[in-house]
PDB file of C-alpha atoms in Angstrom:
ATOM      1  CA  GLY A   1     -13.643   0.879 -11.822  1.00 62.00           C
ATOM      2  CA  ALA A   2     -11.177  -1.097  -9.660  1.00 81.00           C
ATOM      3  CA  VAL A   3     -13.074  -0.414  -6.260  1.00 88.00           C
ATOM      4  CA  VAL A   4     -11.906  -2.331  -3.285  1.00 93.00           C
ATOM      5  CA  SER A   5     -14.364  -2.233  -0.019  1.00 94.00           C
ATOM      6  CA  GLN A   6     -13.124  -3.087   3.303  1.00 95.00           C
ATOM      7  CA  HIS A   7     -15.396  -3.617   6.314  1.00 96.00           C
ATOM      8  CA  PRO A   8     -15.484  -2.585   8.927  1.00 96.00           C
ATOM      9  CA  SER A   9     -13.704   0.632   8.953  1.00 94.00           C
ATOM     10  CA  TRP A  10     -13.427   0.960  12.787  1.00 95.00           C
ATOM     11  CA  VAL A  11     -13.744  -1.546  15.284  1.00 96.00           C
ATOM     12  CA  ILE A  12     -13.200  -1.592  19.224  1.00 96.00           C
ATOM     13  CA  CYS A  13     -12.934  -4.932  21.060  1.00 95.00           C
ATOM     14  CA  LYS A  14     -12.035  -6.576  24.256  1.00 96.00           C
ATOM     15  CA  SER A  15      -8.820  -8.149  24.705  1.00 96.00           C
ATOM     16  CA  GLY A  16      -9.099 -11.979  24.005  1.00 96.00           C
ATOM     17  CA  THR A  17     -11.771 -11.744  21.463  1.00 96.00           C
ATOM     18  CA  SER A  18     -11.649 -12.390  17.753  1.00 97.00           C
ATOM     19  CA  VAL A  19     -12.153  -9.845  14.954  1.00 97.00           C
ATOM     20  CA  LYS A  20     -12.775 -10.467  11.226  1.00 97.00           C
ATOM     21  CA  ILE A  21     -12.205  -8.029   8.706  1.00 97.00           C
ATOM     22  CA  GLU A  22     -13.450  -8.324   5.127  1.00 97.00           C
ATOM     23  CA  CYS A  23     -11.997  -7.320   1.895  1.00 96.00           C
ATOM     24  CA  ARG A  24     -13.936  -7.274  -1.323  1.00 95.00           C
ATOM     25  CA  SER A  25     -12.941  -6.337  -4.904  1.00 92.00           C
ATOM     26  CA  LEU A  26     -16.665  -4.927  -6.390  1.00 92.00           C
ATOM     27  CA  ASP A  27     -15.943  -4.651  -9.847  1.00 88.00           C
ATOM     28  CA  PHE A  28     -13.250  -6.809 -10.766  1.00 87.00           C
ATOM     29  CA  GLN A  29     -11.928 -10.397 -10.075  1.00 87.00           C
ATOM     30  CA  ALA A  30      -9.067 -10.894  -7.787  1.00 87.00           C
ATOM     31  CA  THR A  31      -7.085 -14.122  -7.499  1.00 84.00           C
ATOM     32  CA  THR A  32      -4.540 -12.383  -5.256  1.00 90.00           C
ATOM     33  CA  MET A  33      -5.240  -9.951  -2.326  1.00 93.00           C
ATOM     34  CA  PHE A  34      -2.856  -8.668   0.178  1.00 95.00           C
ATOM     35  CA  TRP A  35      -3.111  -7.808   3.821  1.00 96.00           C
ATOM     36  CA  TYR A  36      -1.057  -4.973   5.213  1.00 95.00           C
ATOM     37  CA  ARG A  37      -0.374  -3.315   8.473  1.00 95.00           C
ATOM     38  CA  GLN A  38       0.409   0.107   9.220  1.00 90.00           C
ATOM     39  CA  PHE A  39       1.544   1.893  12.511  1.00 86.00           C
ATOM     40  CA  PRO A  40       1.374   5.467  12.878  1.00 82.00           C
ATOM     41  CA  LYS A  41       3.588   7.474  10.936  1.00 79.00           C
ATOM     42  CA  GLN A  42       5.067   4.322   9.295  1.00 83.00           C
ATOM     43  CA  SER A  43       4.624   2.726   6.052  1.00 83.00           C
ATOM     44  CA  LEU A  44       2.763  -0.260   5.018  1.00 89.00           C
ATOM     45  CA  MET A  45       4.250  -3.639   6.061  1.00 92.00           C
ATOM     46  CA  LEU A  46       2.845  -6.586   4.144  1.00 93.00           C
ATOM     47  CA  MET A  47       1.523  -9.227   6.510  1.00 95.00           C
ATOM     48  CA  ALA A  48       0.512 -11.950   3.890  1.00 95.00           C
ATOM     49  CA  THR A  49      -0.654 -12.917   0.367  1.00 93.00           C
ATOM     50  CA  SER A  50      -3.883 -14.055   0.016  1.00 90.00           C
ATOM     51  CA  ASN A  51      -4.496 -16.446  -2.775  1.00 86.00           C
ATOM     52  CA  GLU A  52      -7.756 -17.569  -3.871  1.00 85.00           C
ATOM     53  CA  GLY A  53      -8.483 -21.332  -3.402  1.00 84.00           C
ATOM     54  CA  SER A  54      -5.259 -21.953  -1.723  1.00 85.00           C
ATOM     55  CA  LYS A  55      -3.354 -21.145   1.521  1.00 88.00           C
ATOM     56  CA  ALA A  56      -2.110 -17.789   2.277  1.00 92.00           C
ATOM     57  CA  THR A  57       1.492 -16.971   2.223  1.00 92.00           C
ATOM     58  CA  TYR A  58       2.757 -15.280   5.310  1.00 94.00           C
ATOM     59  CA  GLU A  59       5.749 -12.810   5.721  1.00 93.00           C
ATOM     60  CA  GLN A  60       8.530 -13.523   7.998  1.00 92.00           C
ATOM     61  CA  GLY A  61       7.547 -12.956  11.711  1.00 93.00           C
ATOM     62  CA  VAL A  62       3.766 -13.017  11.014  1.00 94.00           C
ATOM     63  CA  GLU A  63       1.842 -15.734  12.948  1.00 93.00           C
ATOM     64  CA  LYS A  64      -0.327 -17.406  10.738  1.00 92.00           C
ATOM     65  CA  ASP A  65      -2.217 -18.753  13.874  1.00 94.00           C
ATOM     66  CA  LYS A  66      -2.825 -15.498  15.101  1.00 95.00           C
ATOM     67  CA  PHE A  67      -3.947 -13.828  11.559  1.00 96.00           C
ATOM     68  CA  LEU A  68      -6.158 -16.229   9.839  1.00 96.00           C
ATOM     69  CA  ILE A  69      -6.863 -15.611   6.132  1.00 94.00           C
ATOM     70  CA  ASN A  70      -9.480 -16.907   4.138  1.00 91.00           C
ATOM     71  CA  HIS A  71      -9.845 -16.288   0.385  1.00 89.00           C
ATOM     72  CA  ALA A  72     -12.928 -18.133  -0.571  1.00 83.00           C
ATOM     73  CA  SER A  73     -13.887 -16.538  -3.800  1.00 89.00           C
ATOM     74  CA  LEU A  74     -12.452 -14.198  -6.460  1.00 88.00           C
ATOM     75  CA  THR A  75     -13.938 -11.111  -4.872  1.00 92.00           C
ATOM     76  CA  LEU A  76     -13.374 -11.682  -1.032  1.00 94.00           C
ATOM     77  CA  SER A  77     -10.838 -12.337   1.428  1.00 94.00           C
ATOM     78  CA  THR A  78     -11.001 -12.190   5.283  1.00 96.00           C
ATOM     79  CA  LEU A  79      -8.612 -11.407   7.756  1.00 97.00           C
ATOM     80  CA  THR A  80      -9.309 -12.770  11.427  1.00 97.00           C
ATOM     81  CA  VAL A  81      -7.245 -11.573  14.283  1.00 97.00           C
ATOM     82  CA  THR A  82      -7.625 -14.203  16.787  1.00 96.00           C
ATOM     83  CA  SER A  83      -7.581 -13.503  20.586  1.00 96.00           C
ATOM     84  CA  ALA A  84      -6.738  -9.884  20.020  1.00 96.00           C
ATOM     85  CA  HIS A  85      -4.377  -8.308  22.411  1.00 95.00           C
ATOM     86  CA  PRO A  86      -3.727  -4.261  22.950  1.00 95.00           C
ATOM     87  CA  GLU A  87      -0.570  -4.678  20.992  1.00 94.00           C
ATOM     88  CA  ASP A  88      -2.525  -5.916  17.905  1.00 95.00           C
ATOM     89  CA  SER A  89      -4.110  -2.205  17.691  1.00 95.00           C
ATOM     90  CA  SER A  90      -3.210  -0.916  14.287  1.00 94.00           C
ATOM     91  CA  PHE A  91      -4.638   0.011  10.812  1.00 94.00           C
ATOM     92  CA  TYR A  92      -5.134  -2.915   8.680  1.00 96.00           C
ATOM     93  CA  ILE A  93      -5.381  -2.408   4.903  1.00 96.00           C
ATOM     94  CA  CYS A  94      -6.062  -4.841   2.195  1.00 96.00           C
ATOM     95  CA  SER A  95      -5.454  -4.376  -1.447  1.00 95.00           C
ATOM     96  CA  ALA A  96      -6.464  -6.385  -4.639  1.00 93.00           C
ATOM     97  CA  ARG A  97      -4.945  -6.665  -7.917  1.00 87.00           C
ATOM     98  CA  GLU A  98      -7.041  -7.951 -10.972  1.00 78.00           C
ATOM     99  CA  THR A  99      -6.692 -11.392 -12.033  1.00 71.00           C
ATOM    100  CA  SER A 100      -6.182 -10.343 -15.865  1.00 68.00           C
ATOM    101  CA  GLY A 101      -4.778  -7.132 -15.931  1.00 67.00           C
ATOM    102  CA  THR A 102      -1.740  -4.675 -14.903  1.00 73.00           C
ATOM    103  CA  ASN A 103       0.279  -5.189 -11.745  1.00 78.00           C
ATOM    104  CA  ILE A 104      -1.557  -2.412 -10.086  1.00 86.00           C
ATOM    105  CA  GLN A 105      -2.841  -3.021  -6.532  1.00 89.00           C
ATOM    106  CA  TYR A 106      -5.952  -1.167  -5.483  1.00 91.00           C
ATOM    107  CA  PHE A 107      -6.580  -0.620  -1.666  1.00 93.00           C
ATOM    108  CA  GLY A 108      -9.404  -0.682   0.509  1.00 94.00           C
ATOM    109  CA  ALA A 109     -10.074   2.225   2.898  1.00 92.00           C
ATOM    110  CA  GLY A 110      -8.729   0.361   5.928  1.00 93.00           C
ATOM    111  CA  THR A 111      -9.802  -0.940   9.148  1.00 96.00           C
ATOM    112  CA  ARG A 112      -8.771   0.818  12.432  1.00 95.00           C
ATOM    113  CA  LEU A 113      -8.478  -1.880  15.076  1.00 96.00           C
ATOM    114  CA  SER A 114      -8.401  -0.835  18.986  1.00 96.00           C
ATOM    115  CA  VAL A 115      -8.081  -3.737  21.437  1.00 96.00           C
ATOM    116  CA  LEU A 116      -8.813  -2.912  25.084  1.00 95.00           C
TER     117      LEU A 116
ATOM    118  CA  GLY B   1      17.190  -8.209   0.318  1.00 58.00           C
ATOM    119  CA  GLN B   2      15.659  -5.044  -0.545  1.00 68.00           C
ATOM    120  CA  ASN B   3      16.054  -1.462   0.662  1.00 87.00           C
ATOM    121  CA  ILE B   4      13.784   1.508  -0.488  1.00 93.00           C
ATOM    122  CA  ASP B   5      14.702   4.994   0.508  1.00 94.00           C
ATOM    123  CA  GLN B   6      12.819   8.267   0.219  1.00 96.00           C
ATOM    124  CA  PRO B   7      13.024  11.548   2.428  1.00 96.00           C
ATOM    125  CA  THR B   8      10.961  11.656   5.535  1.00 94.00           C
ATOM    126  CA  GLU B   9       9.623  14.824   5.081  1.00 96.00           C
ATOM    127  CA  MET B  10       9.395  17.819   2.627  1.00 97.00           C
ATOM    128  CA  THR B  11       7.687  21.306   2.518  1.00 97.00           C
ATOM    129  CA  ALA B  12       6.616  23.344  -0.592  1.00 97.00           C
ATOM    130  CA  THR B  13       4.551  26.374  -1.533  1.00 97.00           C
ATOM    131  CA  GLU B  14       1.282  26.261  -3.205  1.00 97.00           C
ATOM    132  CA  GLY B  15       1.529  26.627  -6.952  1.00 97.00           C
ATOM    133  CA  ALA B  16       5.120  25.426  -6.919  1.00 97.00           C
ATOM    134  CA  ILE B  17       6.687  22.084  -8.050  1.00 97.00           C
ATOM    135  CA  VAL B  18       8.166  19.623  -5.929  1.00 98.00           C
ATOM    136  CA  GLN B  19      10.339  16.486  -6.801  1.00 98.00           C
ATOM    137  CA  ILE B  20      10.196  13.418  -4.241  1.00 98.00           C
ATOM    138  CA  ASN B  21      13.036  11.058  -4.962  1.00 98.00           C
ATOM    139  CA  CYS B  22      13.047   7.385  -4.429  1.00 97.00           C
ATOM    140  CA  THR B  23      16.026   4.977  -4.626  1.00 97.00           C
ATOM    141  CA  TYR B  24      15.937   1.413  -4.294  1.00 95.00           C
ATOM    142  CA  GLN B  25      17.943  -1.927  -4.101  1.00 92.00           C
ATOM    143  CA  THR B  26      16.036  -5.131  -4.725  1.00 85.00           C
ATOM    144  CA  SER B  27      16.346  -8.502  -6.749  1.00 82.00           C
ATOM    145  CA  GLY B  28      13.771  -9.313  -9.253  1.00 84.00           C
ATOM    146  CA  PHE B  29      12.608  -5.774 -10.111  1.00 87.00           C
ATOM    147  CA  ASN B  30       9.272  -5.717 -11.640  1.00 87.00           C
ATOM    148  CA  GLY B  31       8.194  -2.184 -11.819  1.00 91.00           C
ATOM    149  CA  LEU B  32       7.789   0.914  -9.300  1.00 95.00           C
ATOM    150  CA  PHE B  33       4.617   2.378  -8.032  1.00 95.00           C
ATOM    151  CA  TRP B  34       3.789   5.709  -6.408  1.00 97.00           C
ATOM    152  CA  TYR B  35       0.745   6.044  -4.044  1.00 96.00           C
ATOM    153  CA  GLN B  36      -0.703   8.985  -2.267  1.00 96.00           C
ATOM    154  CA  GLN B  37      -2.066   8.387   1.273  1.00 92.00           C
ATOM    155  CA  HIS B  38      -3.784  10.946   3.451  1.00 92.00           C
ATOM    156  CA  ALA B  39      -3.628  10.636   7.069  1.00 86.00           C
ATOM    157  CA  GLY B  40      -6.120   7.990   8.334  1.00 82.00           C
ATOM    158  CA  GLU B  41      -6.777   6.737   4.694  1.00 86.00           C
ATOM    159  CA  ALA B  42      -5.778   3.975   2.330  1.00 84.00           C
ATOM    160  CA  PRO B  43      -3.462   4.742  -0.270  1.00 90.00           C
ATOM    161  CA  THR B  44      -4.643   5.635  -3.643  1.00 92.00           C
ATOM    162  CA  PHE B  45      -2.625   4.755  -7.020  1.00 92.00           C
ATOM    163  CA  LEU B  46      -0.754   7.441  -8.635  1.00 95.00           C
ATOM    164  CA  SER B  47       1.704   6.010 -11.174  1.00 94.00           C
ATOM    165  CA  TYR B  48       3.336   2.804 -12.400  1.00 93.00           C
ATOM    166  CA  ASN B  49       6.797   2.706 -14.003  1.00 94.00           C
ATOM    167  CA  VAL B  50       8.196  -0.492 -15.516  1.00 91.00           C
ATOM    168  CA  LEU B  51      10.329   0.927 -18.157  1.00 94.00           C
ATOM    169  CA  ASP B  52      12.823   3.672 -18.142  1.00 96.00           C
ATOM    170  CA  GLY B  53      11.541   7.161 -18.819  1.00 96.00           C
ATOM    171  CA  LEU B  54       9.076   9.732 -17.813  1.00 96.00           C
ATOM    172  CA  GLU B  55       5.335   8.997 -17.408  1.00 94.00           C
ATOM    173  CA  GLU B  56       3.012  12.099 -17.135  1.00 93.00           C
ATOM    174  CA  LYS B  57      -0.571  12.191 -15.751  1.00 90.00           C
ATOM    175  CA  GLY B  58      -1.980  15.437 -15.378  1.00 94.00           C
ATOM    176  CA  ARG B  59      -0.124  17.377 -12.730  1.00 96.00           C
ATOM    177  CA  PHE B  60       1.865  14.358 -11.600  1.00 96.00           C
ATOM    178  CA  SER B  61       4.811  12.837 -13.127  1.00 97.00           C
ATOM    179  CA  SER B  62       7.025   9.647 -12.413  1.00 98.00           C
ATOM    180  CA  PHE B  63      10.401   8.861 -13.704  1.00 98.00           C
ATOM    181  CA  LEU B  64      12.449   5.772 -13.541  1.00 98.00           C
ATOM    182  CA  SER B  65      16.039   4.672 -13.977  1.00 97.00           C
ATOM    183  CA  ARG B  66      16.421   1.103 -13.733  1.00 95.00           C
ATOM    184  CA  SER B  67      20.141   0.944 -13.962  1.00 94.00           C
ATOM    185  CA  LYS B  68      20.479   3.686 -11.244  1.00 95.00           C
ATOM    186  CA  GLY B  69      17.676   1.992  -9.131  1.00 95.00           C
ATOM    187  CA  TYR B  70      16.180   5.632  -8.892  1.00 96.00           C
ATOM    188  CA  SER B  71      12.725   7.161  -9.542  1.00 98.00           C
ATOM    189  CA  TYR B  72      10.823  10.423  -8.604  1.00 98.00           C
ATOM    190  CA  LEU B  73       7.485  11.781  -8.549  1.00 98.00           C
ATOM    191  CA  LEU B  74       6.909  15.359  -9.793  1.00 98.00           C
ATOM    192  CA  LEU B  75       4.225  17.292  -8.503  1.00 97.00           C
ATOM    193  CA  LYS B  76       3.264  20.440 -10.478  1.00 97.00           C
ATOM    194  CA  GLU B  77       0.952  23.438  -9.703  1.00 97.00           C
ATOM    195  CA  LEU B  78       0.785  22.332  -6.016  1.00 98.00           C
ATOM    196  CA  GLN B  79      -2.400  22.630  -4.295  1.00 97.00           C
ATOM    197  CA  MET B  80      -3.044  22.304  -0.479  1.00 97.00           C
ATOM    198  CA  LYS B  81      -4.855  18.952  -1.042  1.00 96.00           C
ATOM    199  CA  ASP B  82      -1.569  17.618  -2.142  1.00 97.00           C
ATOM    200  CA  SER B  83      -0.452  17.611   1.576  1.00 97.00           C
ATOM    201  CA  ALA B  84      -0.127  13.899   2.045  1.00 96.00           C
ATOM    202  CA  SER B  85       2.267  10.924   2.329  1.00 95.00           C
ATOM    203  CA  TYR B  86       3.746   9.790  -1.056  1.00 97.00           C
ATOM    204  CA  LEU B  87       4.932   5.966  -0.901  1.00 95.00           C
ATOM    205  CA  CYS B  88       7.263   4.441  -3.345  1.00 96.00           C
ATOM    206  CA  ALA B  89       6.876   0.864  -3.643  1.00 95.00           C
ATOM    207  CA  VAL B  90       8.859  -1.683  -5.918  1.00 94.00           C
ATOM    208  CA  SER B  91       7.181  -4.860  -7.326  1.00 89.00           C
ATOM    209  CA  ARG B  92       9.153  -7.761  -6.978  1.00 83.00           C
ATOM    210  CA  SER B  93       8.852 -10.418  -9.707  1.00 78.00           C
ATOM    211  CA  GLY B  94       7.263 -13.846  -8.787  1.00 73.00           C
ATOM    212  CA  ALA B  95       4.061 -15.640  -8.437  1.00 63.00           C
ATOM    213  CA  THR B  96       2.393 -12.713  -6.591  1.00 71.00           C
ATOM    214  CA  ASN B  97       4.299  -9.644  -7.611  1.00 76.00           C
ATOM    215  CA  LYS B  98       4.157  -8.340  -4.174  1.00 85.00           C
ATOM    216  CA  LEU B  99       4.965  -4.750  -3.384  1.00 89.00           C
ATOM    217  CA  ILE B 100       7.514  -3.589  -0.941  1.00 89.00           C
ATOM    218  CA  PHE B 101       6.861  -0.171   0.304  1.00 91.00           C
ATOM    219  CA  GLY B 102       9.241   2.730   1.404  1.00 91.00           C
ATOM    220  CA  THR B 103       8.560   4.610   4.436  1.00 89.00           C
ATOM    221  CA  GLY B 104       6.963   7.120   2.630  1.00 93.00           C
ATOM    222  CA  THR B 105       7.623  11.113   2.209  1.00 96.00           C
ATOM    223  CA  LEU B 106       5.181  13.463   4.301  1.00 96.00           C
ATOM    224  CA  LEU B 107       4.790  16.298   1.989  1.00 97.00           C
ATOM    225  CA  ALA B 108       3.273  19.717   3.384  1.00 97.00           C
ATOM    226  CA  VAL B 109       2.195  22.419   1.069  1.00 97.00           C
ATOM    227  CA  GLN B 110       2.153  25.794   2.390  1.00 96.00           C
ATOM    228  CA  PRO B 111       0.106  28.836   1.316  1.00 95.00           C
TER     229      PRO B 111
END
């Protein structure tokens, strides 16, 4: 149980375009999902907390107009990187925590974004 | 604020035991997690400690001392596939119990 699916796993796009990443909890409901960013050989940096039915909470220094988050249902959150630039190239990972359960976060497989 | 420290790299021998330490300073502590992450993959959950003491799960054990702000992950009977980064993460109490990750410890298991 506790499977989180993240799609796509790899995306290459041109500078200036927008990219949408999906995060789904397959076998449980998740009121709260999290979006992280990870640079090579570094740890995970929390970008924002996605709350079902309400606005996301962004960490300090993360541009909310740049990284749009939508959490329309208890099993789906999306992250859209708008007007992507090469410096946005990174590994983006989502996680989900069961609505009624432990404090454990389960992670998706990650999305590697390369902006040309 | 919060601060989580763990060694950057460690090397161990196949079949041996290795202990990865993690110290933390945070307000509103609500548990400590250990995750394993292979290169280019997402982290996988290993253990969760919220009370003091040792939690054992197969070859992996995790210990927590809240008064000392200290935890360790113990890996026994090391296998080559255990070569990975091990991430210590602290959960902060609040509406969302978000996790704050340490920089991770890259473990290399040698034959």
